[in-house]
Short mmCIF file of C-alpha atoms in Angstrom, two decimals:
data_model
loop_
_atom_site.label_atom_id
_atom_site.label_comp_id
_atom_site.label_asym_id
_atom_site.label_seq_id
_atom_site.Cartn_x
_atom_site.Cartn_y
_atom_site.Cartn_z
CA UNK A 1 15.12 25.24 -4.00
CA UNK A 2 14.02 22.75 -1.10
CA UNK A 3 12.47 25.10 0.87
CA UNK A 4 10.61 27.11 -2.18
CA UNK A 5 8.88 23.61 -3.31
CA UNK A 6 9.30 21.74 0.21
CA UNK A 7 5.36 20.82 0.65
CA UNK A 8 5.52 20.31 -3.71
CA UNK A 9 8.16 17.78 -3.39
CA UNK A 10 6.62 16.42 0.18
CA UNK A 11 3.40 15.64 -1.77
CA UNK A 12 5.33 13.21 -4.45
CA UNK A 13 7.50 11.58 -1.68
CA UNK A 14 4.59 10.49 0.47
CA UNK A 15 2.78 9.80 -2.21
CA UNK A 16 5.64 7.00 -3.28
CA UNK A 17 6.30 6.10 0.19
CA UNK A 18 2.88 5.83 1.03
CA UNK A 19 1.67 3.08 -2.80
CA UNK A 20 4.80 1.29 -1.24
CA UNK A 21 3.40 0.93 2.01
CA UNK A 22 0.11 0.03 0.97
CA UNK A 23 1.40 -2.82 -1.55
CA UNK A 24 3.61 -4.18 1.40
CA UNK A 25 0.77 -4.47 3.34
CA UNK A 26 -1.70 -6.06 1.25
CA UNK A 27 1.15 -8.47 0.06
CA UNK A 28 1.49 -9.12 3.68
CA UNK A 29 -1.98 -9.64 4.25
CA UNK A 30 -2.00 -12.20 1.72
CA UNK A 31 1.03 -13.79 3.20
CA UNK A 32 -1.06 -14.16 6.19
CA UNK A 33 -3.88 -15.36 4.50
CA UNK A 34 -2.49 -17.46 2.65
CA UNK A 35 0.15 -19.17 5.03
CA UNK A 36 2.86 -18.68 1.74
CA UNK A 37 6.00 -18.92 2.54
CA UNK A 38 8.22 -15.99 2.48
CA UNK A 39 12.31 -16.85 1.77
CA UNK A 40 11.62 -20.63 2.49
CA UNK A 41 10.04 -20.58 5.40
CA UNK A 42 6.57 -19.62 6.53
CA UNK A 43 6.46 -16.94 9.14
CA UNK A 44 4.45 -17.03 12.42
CA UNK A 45 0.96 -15.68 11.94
CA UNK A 46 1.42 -13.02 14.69
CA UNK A 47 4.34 -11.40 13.78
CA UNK A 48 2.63 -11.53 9.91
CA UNK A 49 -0.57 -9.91 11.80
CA UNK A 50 0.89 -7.61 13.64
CA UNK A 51 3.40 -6.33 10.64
CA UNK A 52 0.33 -6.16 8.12
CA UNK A 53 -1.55 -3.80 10.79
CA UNK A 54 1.37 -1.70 11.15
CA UNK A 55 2.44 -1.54 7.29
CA UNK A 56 -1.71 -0.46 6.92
CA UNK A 57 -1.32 1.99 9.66
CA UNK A 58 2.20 3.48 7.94
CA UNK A 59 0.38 3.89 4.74
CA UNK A 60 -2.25 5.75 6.01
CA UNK A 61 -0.24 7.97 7.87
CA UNK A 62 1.65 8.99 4.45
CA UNK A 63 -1.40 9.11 2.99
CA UNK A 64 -2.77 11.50 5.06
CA UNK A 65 0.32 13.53 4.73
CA UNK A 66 0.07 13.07 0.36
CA UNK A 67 -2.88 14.66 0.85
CA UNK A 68 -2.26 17.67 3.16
CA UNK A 69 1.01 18.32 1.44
CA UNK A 70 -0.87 18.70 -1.69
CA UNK A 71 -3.53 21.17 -0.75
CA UNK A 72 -1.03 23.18 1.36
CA UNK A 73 1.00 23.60 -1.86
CA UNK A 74 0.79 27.31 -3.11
CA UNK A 75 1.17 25.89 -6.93
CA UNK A 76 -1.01 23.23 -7.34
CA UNK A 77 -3.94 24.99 -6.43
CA UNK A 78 -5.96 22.21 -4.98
CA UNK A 79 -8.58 23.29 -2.53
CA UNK A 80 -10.07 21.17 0.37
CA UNK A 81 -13.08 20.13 -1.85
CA UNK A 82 -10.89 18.92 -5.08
CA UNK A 83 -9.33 16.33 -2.97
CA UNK A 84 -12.47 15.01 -1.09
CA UNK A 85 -14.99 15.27 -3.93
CA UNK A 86 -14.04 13.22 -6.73
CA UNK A 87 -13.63 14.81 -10.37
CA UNK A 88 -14.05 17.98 -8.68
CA UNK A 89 -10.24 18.56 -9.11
CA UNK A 90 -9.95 20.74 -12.84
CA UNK A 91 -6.53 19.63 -13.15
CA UNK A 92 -6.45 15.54 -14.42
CA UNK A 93 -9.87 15.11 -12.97
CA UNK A 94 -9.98 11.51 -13.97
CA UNK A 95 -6.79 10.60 -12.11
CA UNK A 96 -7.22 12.45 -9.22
CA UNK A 97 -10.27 10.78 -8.55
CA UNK A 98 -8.98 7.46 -8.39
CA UNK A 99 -6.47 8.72 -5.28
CA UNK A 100 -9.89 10.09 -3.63
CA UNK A 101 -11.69 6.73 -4.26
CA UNK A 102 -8.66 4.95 -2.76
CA UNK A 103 -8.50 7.33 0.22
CA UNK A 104 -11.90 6.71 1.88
CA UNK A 105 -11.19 3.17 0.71
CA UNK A 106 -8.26 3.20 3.14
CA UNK A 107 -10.18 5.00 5.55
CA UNK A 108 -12.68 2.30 5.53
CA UNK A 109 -10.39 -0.70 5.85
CA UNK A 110 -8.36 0.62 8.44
CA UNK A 111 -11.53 2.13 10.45
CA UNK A 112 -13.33 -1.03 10.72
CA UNK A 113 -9.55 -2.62 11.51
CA UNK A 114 -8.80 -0.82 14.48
CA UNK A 115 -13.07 -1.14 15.49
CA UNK A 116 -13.21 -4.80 14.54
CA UNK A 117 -13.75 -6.29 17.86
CA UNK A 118 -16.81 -3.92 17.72
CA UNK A 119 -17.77 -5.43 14.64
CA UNK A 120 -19.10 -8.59 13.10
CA UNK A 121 -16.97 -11.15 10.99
CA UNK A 122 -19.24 -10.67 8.12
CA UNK A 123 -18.74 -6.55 8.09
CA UNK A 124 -15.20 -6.58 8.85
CA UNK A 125 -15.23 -9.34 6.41
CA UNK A 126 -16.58 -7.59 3.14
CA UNK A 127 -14.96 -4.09 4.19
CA UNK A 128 -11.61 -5.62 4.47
CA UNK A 129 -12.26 -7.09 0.77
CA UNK A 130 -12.24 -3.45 -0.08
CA UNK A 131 -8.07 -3.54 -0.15
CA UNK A 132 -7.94 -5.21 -3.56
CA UNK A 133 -9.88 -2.24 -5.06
CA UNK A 134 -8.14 0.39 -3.07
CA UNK A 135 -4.70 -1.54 -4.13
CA UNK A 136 -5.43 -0.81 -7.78
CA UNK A 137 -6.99 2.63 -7.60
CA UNK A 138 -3.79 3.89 -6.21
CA UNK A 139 -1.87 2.16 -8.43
CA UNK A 140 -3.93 3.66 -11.36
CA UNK A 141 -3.95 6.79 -9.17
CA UNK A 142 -0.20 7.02 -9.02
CA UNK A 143 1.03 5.82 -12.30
CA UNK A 144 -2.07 8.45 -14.07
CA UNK A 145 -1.68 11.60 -11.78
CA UNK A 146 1.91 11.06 -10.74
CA UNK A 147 4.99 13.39 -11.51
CA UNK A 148 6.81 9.79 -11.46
CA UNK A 149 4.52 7.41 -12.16
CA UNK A 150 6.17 7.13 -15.58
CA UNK A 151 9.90 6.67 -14.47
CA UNK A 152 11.15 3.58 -15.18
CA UNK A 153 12.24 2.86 -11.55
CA UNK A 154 8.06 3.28 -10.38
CA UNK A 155 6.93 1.16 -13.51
CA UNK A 156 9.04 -1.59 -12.52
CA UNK A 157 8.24 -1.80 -8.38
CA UNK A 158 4.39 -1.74 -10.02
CA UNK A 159 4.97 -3.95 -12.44
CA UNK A 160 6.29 -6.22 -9.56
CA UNK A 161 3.87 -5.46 -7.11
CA UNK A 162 1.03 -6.03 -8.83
CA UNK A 163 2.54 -10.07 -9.99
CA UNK A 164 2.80 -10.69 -6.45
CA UNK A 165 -0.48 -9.41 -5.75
CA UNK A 166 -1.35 -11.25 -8.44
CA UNK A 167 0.33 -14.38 -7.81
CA UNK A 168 -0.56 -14.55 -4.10
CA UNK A 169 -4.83 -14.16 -4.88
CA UNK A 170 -4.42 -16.69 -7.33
CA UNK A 171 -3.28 -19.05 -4.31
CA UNK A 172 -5.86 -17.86 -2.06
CA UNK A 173 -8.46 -18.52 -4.41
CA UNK A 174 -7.21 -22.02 -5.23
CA UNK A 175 -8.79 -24.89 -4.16
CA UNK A 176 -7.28 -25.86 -1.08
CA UNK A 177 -5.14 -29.35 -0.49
CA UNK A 178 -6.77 -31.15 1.83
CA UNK A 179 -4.19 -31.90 4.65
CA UNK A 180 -2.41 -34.74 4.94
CA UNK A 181 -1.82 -35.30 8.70
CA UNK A 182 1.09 -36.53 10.65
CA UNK A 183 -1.18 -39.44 11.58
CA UNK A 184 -2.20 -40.45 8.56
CA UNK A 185 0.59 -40.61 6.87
CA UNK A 186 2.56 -42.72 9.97
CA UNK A 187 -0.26 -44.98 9.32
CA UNK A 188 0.24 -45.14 5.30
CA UNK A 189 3.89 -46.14 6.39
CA UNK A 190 2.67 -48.75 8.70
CA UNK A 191 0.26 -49.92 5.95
CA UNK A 192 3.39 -50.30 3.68
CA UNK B 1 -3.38 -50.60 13.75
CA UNK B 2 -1.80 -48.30 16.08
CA UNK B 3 -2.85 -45.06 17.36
CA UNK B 4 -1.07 -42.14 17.00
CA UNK B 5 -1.27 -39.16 19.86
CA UNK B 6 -2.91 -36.00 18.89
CA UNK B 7 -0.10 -34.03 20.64
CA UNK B 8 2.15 -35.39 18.03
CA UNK B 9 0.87 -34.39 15.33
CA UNK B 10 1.73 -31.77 13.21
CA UNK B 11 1.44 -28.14 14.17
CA UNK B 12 0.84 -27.74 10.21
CA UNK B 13 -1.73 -30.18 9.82
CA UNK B 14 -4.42 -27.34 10.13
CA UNK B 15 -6.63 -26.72 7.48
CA UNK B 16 -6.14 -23.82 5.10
CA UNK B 17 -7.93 -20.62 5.30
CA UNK B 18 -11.72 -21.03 3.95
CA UNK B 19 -11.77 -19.38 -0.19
CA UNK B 20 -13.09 -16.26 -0.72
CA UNK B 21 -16.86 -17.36 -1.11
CA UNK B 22 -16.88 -19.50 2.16
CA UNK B 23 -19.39 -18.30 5.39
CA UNK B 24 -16.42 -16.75 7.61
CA UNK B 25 -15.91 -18.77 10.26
CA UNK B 26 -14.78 -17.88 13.76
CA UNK B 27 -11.59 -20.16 13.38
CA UNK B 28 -10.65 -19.09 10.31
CA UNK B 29 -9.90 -15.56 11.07
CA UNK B 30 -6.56 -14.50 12.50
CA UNK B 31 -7.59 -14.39 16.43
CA UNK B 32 -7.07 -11.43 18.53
CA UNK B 33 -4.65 -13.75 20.62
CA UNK B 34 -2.27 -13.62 17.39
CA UNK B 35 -2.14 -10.00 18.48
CA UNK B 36 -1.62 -9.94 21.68
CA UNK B 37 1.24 -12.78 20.99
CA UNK B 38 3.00 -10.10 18.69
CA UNK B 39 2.72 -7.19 20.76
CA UNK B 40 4.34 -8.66 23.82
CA UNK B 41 7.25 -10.09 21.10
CA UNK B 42 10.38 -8.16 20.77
CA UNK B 43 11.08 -8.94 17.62
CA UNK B 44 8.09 -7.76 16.47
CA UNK B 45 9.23 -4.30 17.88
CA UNK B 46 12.48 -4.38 16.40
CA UNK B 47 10.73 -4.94 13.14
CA UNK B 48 7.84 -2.40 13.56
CA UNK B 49 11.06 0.32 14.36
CA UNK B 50 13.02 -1.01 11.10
CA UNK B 51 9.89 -0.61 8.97
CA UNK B 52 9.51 2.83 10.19
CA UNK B 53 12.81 3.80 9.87
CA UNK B 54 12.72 2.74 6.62
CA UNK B 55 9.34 4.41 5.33
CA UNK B 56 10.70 7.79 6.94
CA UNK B 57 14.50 7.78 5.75
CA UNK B 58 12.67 6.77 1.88
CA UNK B 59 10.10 9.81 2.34
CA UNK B 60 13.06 12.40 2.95
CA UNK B 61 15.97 10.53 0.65
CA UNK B 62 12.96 10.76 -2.02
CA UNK B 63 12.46 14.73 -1.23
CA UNK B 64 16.30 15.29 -1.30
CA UNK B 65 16.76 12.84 -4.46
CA UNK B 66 13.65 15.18 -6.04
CA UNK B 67 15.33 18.18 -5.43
CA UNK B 68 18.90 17.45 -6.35
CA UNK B 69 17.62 16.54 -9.76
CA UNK B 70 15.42 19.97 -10.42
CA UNK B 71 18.74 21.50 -9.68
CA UNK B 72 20.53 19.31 -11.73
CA UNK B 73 18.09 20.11 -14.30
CA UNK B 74 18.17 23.84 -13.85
CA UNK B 75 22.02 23.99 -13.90
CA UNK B 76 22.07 22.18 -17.09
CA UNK B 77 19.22 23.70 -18.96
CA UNK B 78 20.86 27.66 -17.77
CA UNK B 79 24.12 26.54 -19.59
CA UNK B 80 21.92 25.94 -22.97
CA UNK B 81 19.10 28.00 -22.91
CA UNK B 82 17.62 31.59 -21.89
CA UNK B 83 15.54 31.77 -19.12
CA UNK B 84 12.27 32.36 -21.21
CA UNK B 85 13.07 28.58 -22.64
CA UNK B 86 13.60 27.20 -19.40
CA UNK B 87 10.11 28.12 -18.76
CA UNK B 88 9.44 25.24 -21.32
CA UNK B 89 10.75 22.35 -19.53
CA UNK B 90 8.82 19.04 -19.12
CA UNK B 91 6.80 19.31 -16.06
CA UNK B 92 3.67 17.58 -14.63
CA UNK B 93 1.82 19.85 -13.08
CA UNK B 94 -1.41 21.71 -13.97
CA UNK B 95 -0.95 25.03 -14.90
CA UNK B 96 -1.79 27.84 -12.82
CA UNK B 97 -5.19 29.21 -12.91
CA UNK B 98 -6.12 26.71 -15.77
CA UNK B 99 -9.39 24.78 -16.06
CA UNK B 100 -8.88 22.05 -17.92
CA UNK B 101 -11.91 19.86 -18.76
CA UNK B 102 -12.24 15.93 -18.41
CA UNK B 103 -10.85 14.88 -21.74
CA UNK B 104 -8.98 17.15 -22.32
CA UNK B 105 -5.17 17.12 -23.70
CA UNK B 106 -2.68 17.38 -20.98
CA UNK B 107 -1.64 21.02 -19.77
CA UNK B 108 1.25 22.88 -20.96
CA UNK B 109 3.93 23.78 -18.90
CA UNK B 110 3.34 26.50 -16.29
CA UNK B 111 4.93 29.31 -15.73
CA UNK B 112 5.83 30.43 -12.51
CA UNK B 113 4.71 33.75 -10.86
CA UNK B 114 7.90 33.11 -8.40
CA UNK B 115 10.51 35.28 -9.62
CA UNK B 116 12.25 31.81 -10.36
CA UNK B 117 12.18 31.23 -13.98
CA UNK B 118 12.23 27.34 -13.28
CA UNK B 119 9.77 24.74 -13.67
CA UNK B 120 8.73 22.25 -10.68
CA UNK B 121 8.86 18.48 -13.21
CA UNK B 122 11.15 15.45 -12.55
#
């Protein structure tokens, strides 16, 4: 039965794997962002850095793979142009298109990633905005076109997901607390 | 009042990342030193392999999990039905060779053209 529906079942695995990786790395890129703290204690901004790349580099891999596995499948019947061109699918137009809006989404971000030195702050900048949107276009992608998108065990990690993504741009876009220094507050104690 | 080194101070006491509407800044974005810092860190390595490991041994423990439970379905429903119902069974794909429009209610269940008289849901 594997082998009959290997690229079938292929398609929905990467598919899974690759929402997860995605939300780990946006959640990461907050992280880093935001300086949060993550199990008490903040973690260094390189190792945060370097992880978000590589979660964002992971998720496009199984991305990539989604997507192949899917046209290479002998039942779906997806051509080339139904999962580049979107509502060009005839099967759940709608919800495929979402997964091709999020996949040159990803493209985009993780082009102008790997070319940001090439770039300026203010491209890189508004491209690399373009996660949140890609974040929930696969979300809506995989909960309306996926085979599990409806199972209880995919509702919850999205469910979850999307209040720490939640959670975590709420911080960013509070006003930030102006820092208290180390100086200033030896001299509030000398004060006293 | 006394003076207080600048050495001492806080590694913290940086300011937070600019909001969302700010003018980016050239401080304010992670530097390209951060990854150089993290590629030449081993722990960063270790992590990179776990995450990998991880992503890869979910992808196939997914396929596996997927397939065990179409068998698990198709050894249940042959007990109880006749292999023209099992044709019937929940599945999510499109149907073969159907156009469906935008709008449109949801497709029935295929049919397979296999010689397998199972459907490809769960």
């Amino acid at each position: 039965m594997l082998a009959v529906n290997v690229s079938w079942y292929a398609a929905r695995s990467a598919g899974l794997v690759g929402w997860a990786l995605l939300t780990a790395s946006v959640l990461w890129g907050l992280v880093l962002s935001t300086k949060a703290a993550v199990l008490g204690r903040r973690p260094r901004p390189a190792w945060t850095l370097d992880l978000h790349r590589y979660l964002g580099g992971l998720a496009t891999i199984f991305t990539a793979v989604h997507v192949v596995a899917v046209v290479a499948d002998s039942y779906l019947h997806f051509g080339v142009a139904a999962v580049l061109i979107p509502f060009a699918s005839s099967w759940r137009p709608a919800a495929v298109a979402w997964g091709v809006v999020a996949m040159y989404l990803l493209a985009a971000v993780e082009l102008t990633a790997l070319a940001r030195k090439h770039l300026s702050r203010r491209v890189w900048r508004a491209t690399h905005m373009a996660s949140f949107p890609l974040y929930l276009f696969a979300t809506v992608h995989a909960v309306s076109a996926g085979t599990d998108g409806r199972s209880m065990l995919f509702v919850t990690a999205a469910a979850v997901s999307i209040a720490g993504v939640c959670g975590l741009v709420a911080l960013r876009l509070a006003p930030p607390e102006k820092p208290v220094s180390t100086a200033a507050r030896f001299r509030e104690r000398v004060a006293a | 009042m006394p003076t207080v080194d600048p050495r001492c101070m806080d590694p913290m006491d940086t300011p937070p990342y600019e909001p969302f509407d700010a003018e980016p800044t050239e401080r304010s974005l992670p530097d390209e030193s951060l990854a150089r810092t993290a590629a030449a860190n081993p722990s960063s390595d270790r992590t990179k392999k776990v995450v990998a490991i991880a992503a890869v041994a979910s992808f196939f423990t997914a396929m596996i999990g997927m397939a065990a439970a179409r068998s698990g379905d198709s050894g249940s429903s042959s007990t109880t039905t006749t292999p023209a119902t099992t044709n019937a069974t929940t599945d999510d794909g499109p149907q073969l060779g159907s156009q469906v429009q935008p709008g449109a209610a949801q497709p029935a269940p295929p049919s397979f053209g296999r010689g397998d008289t199972s459907s490809r849901g769960s």
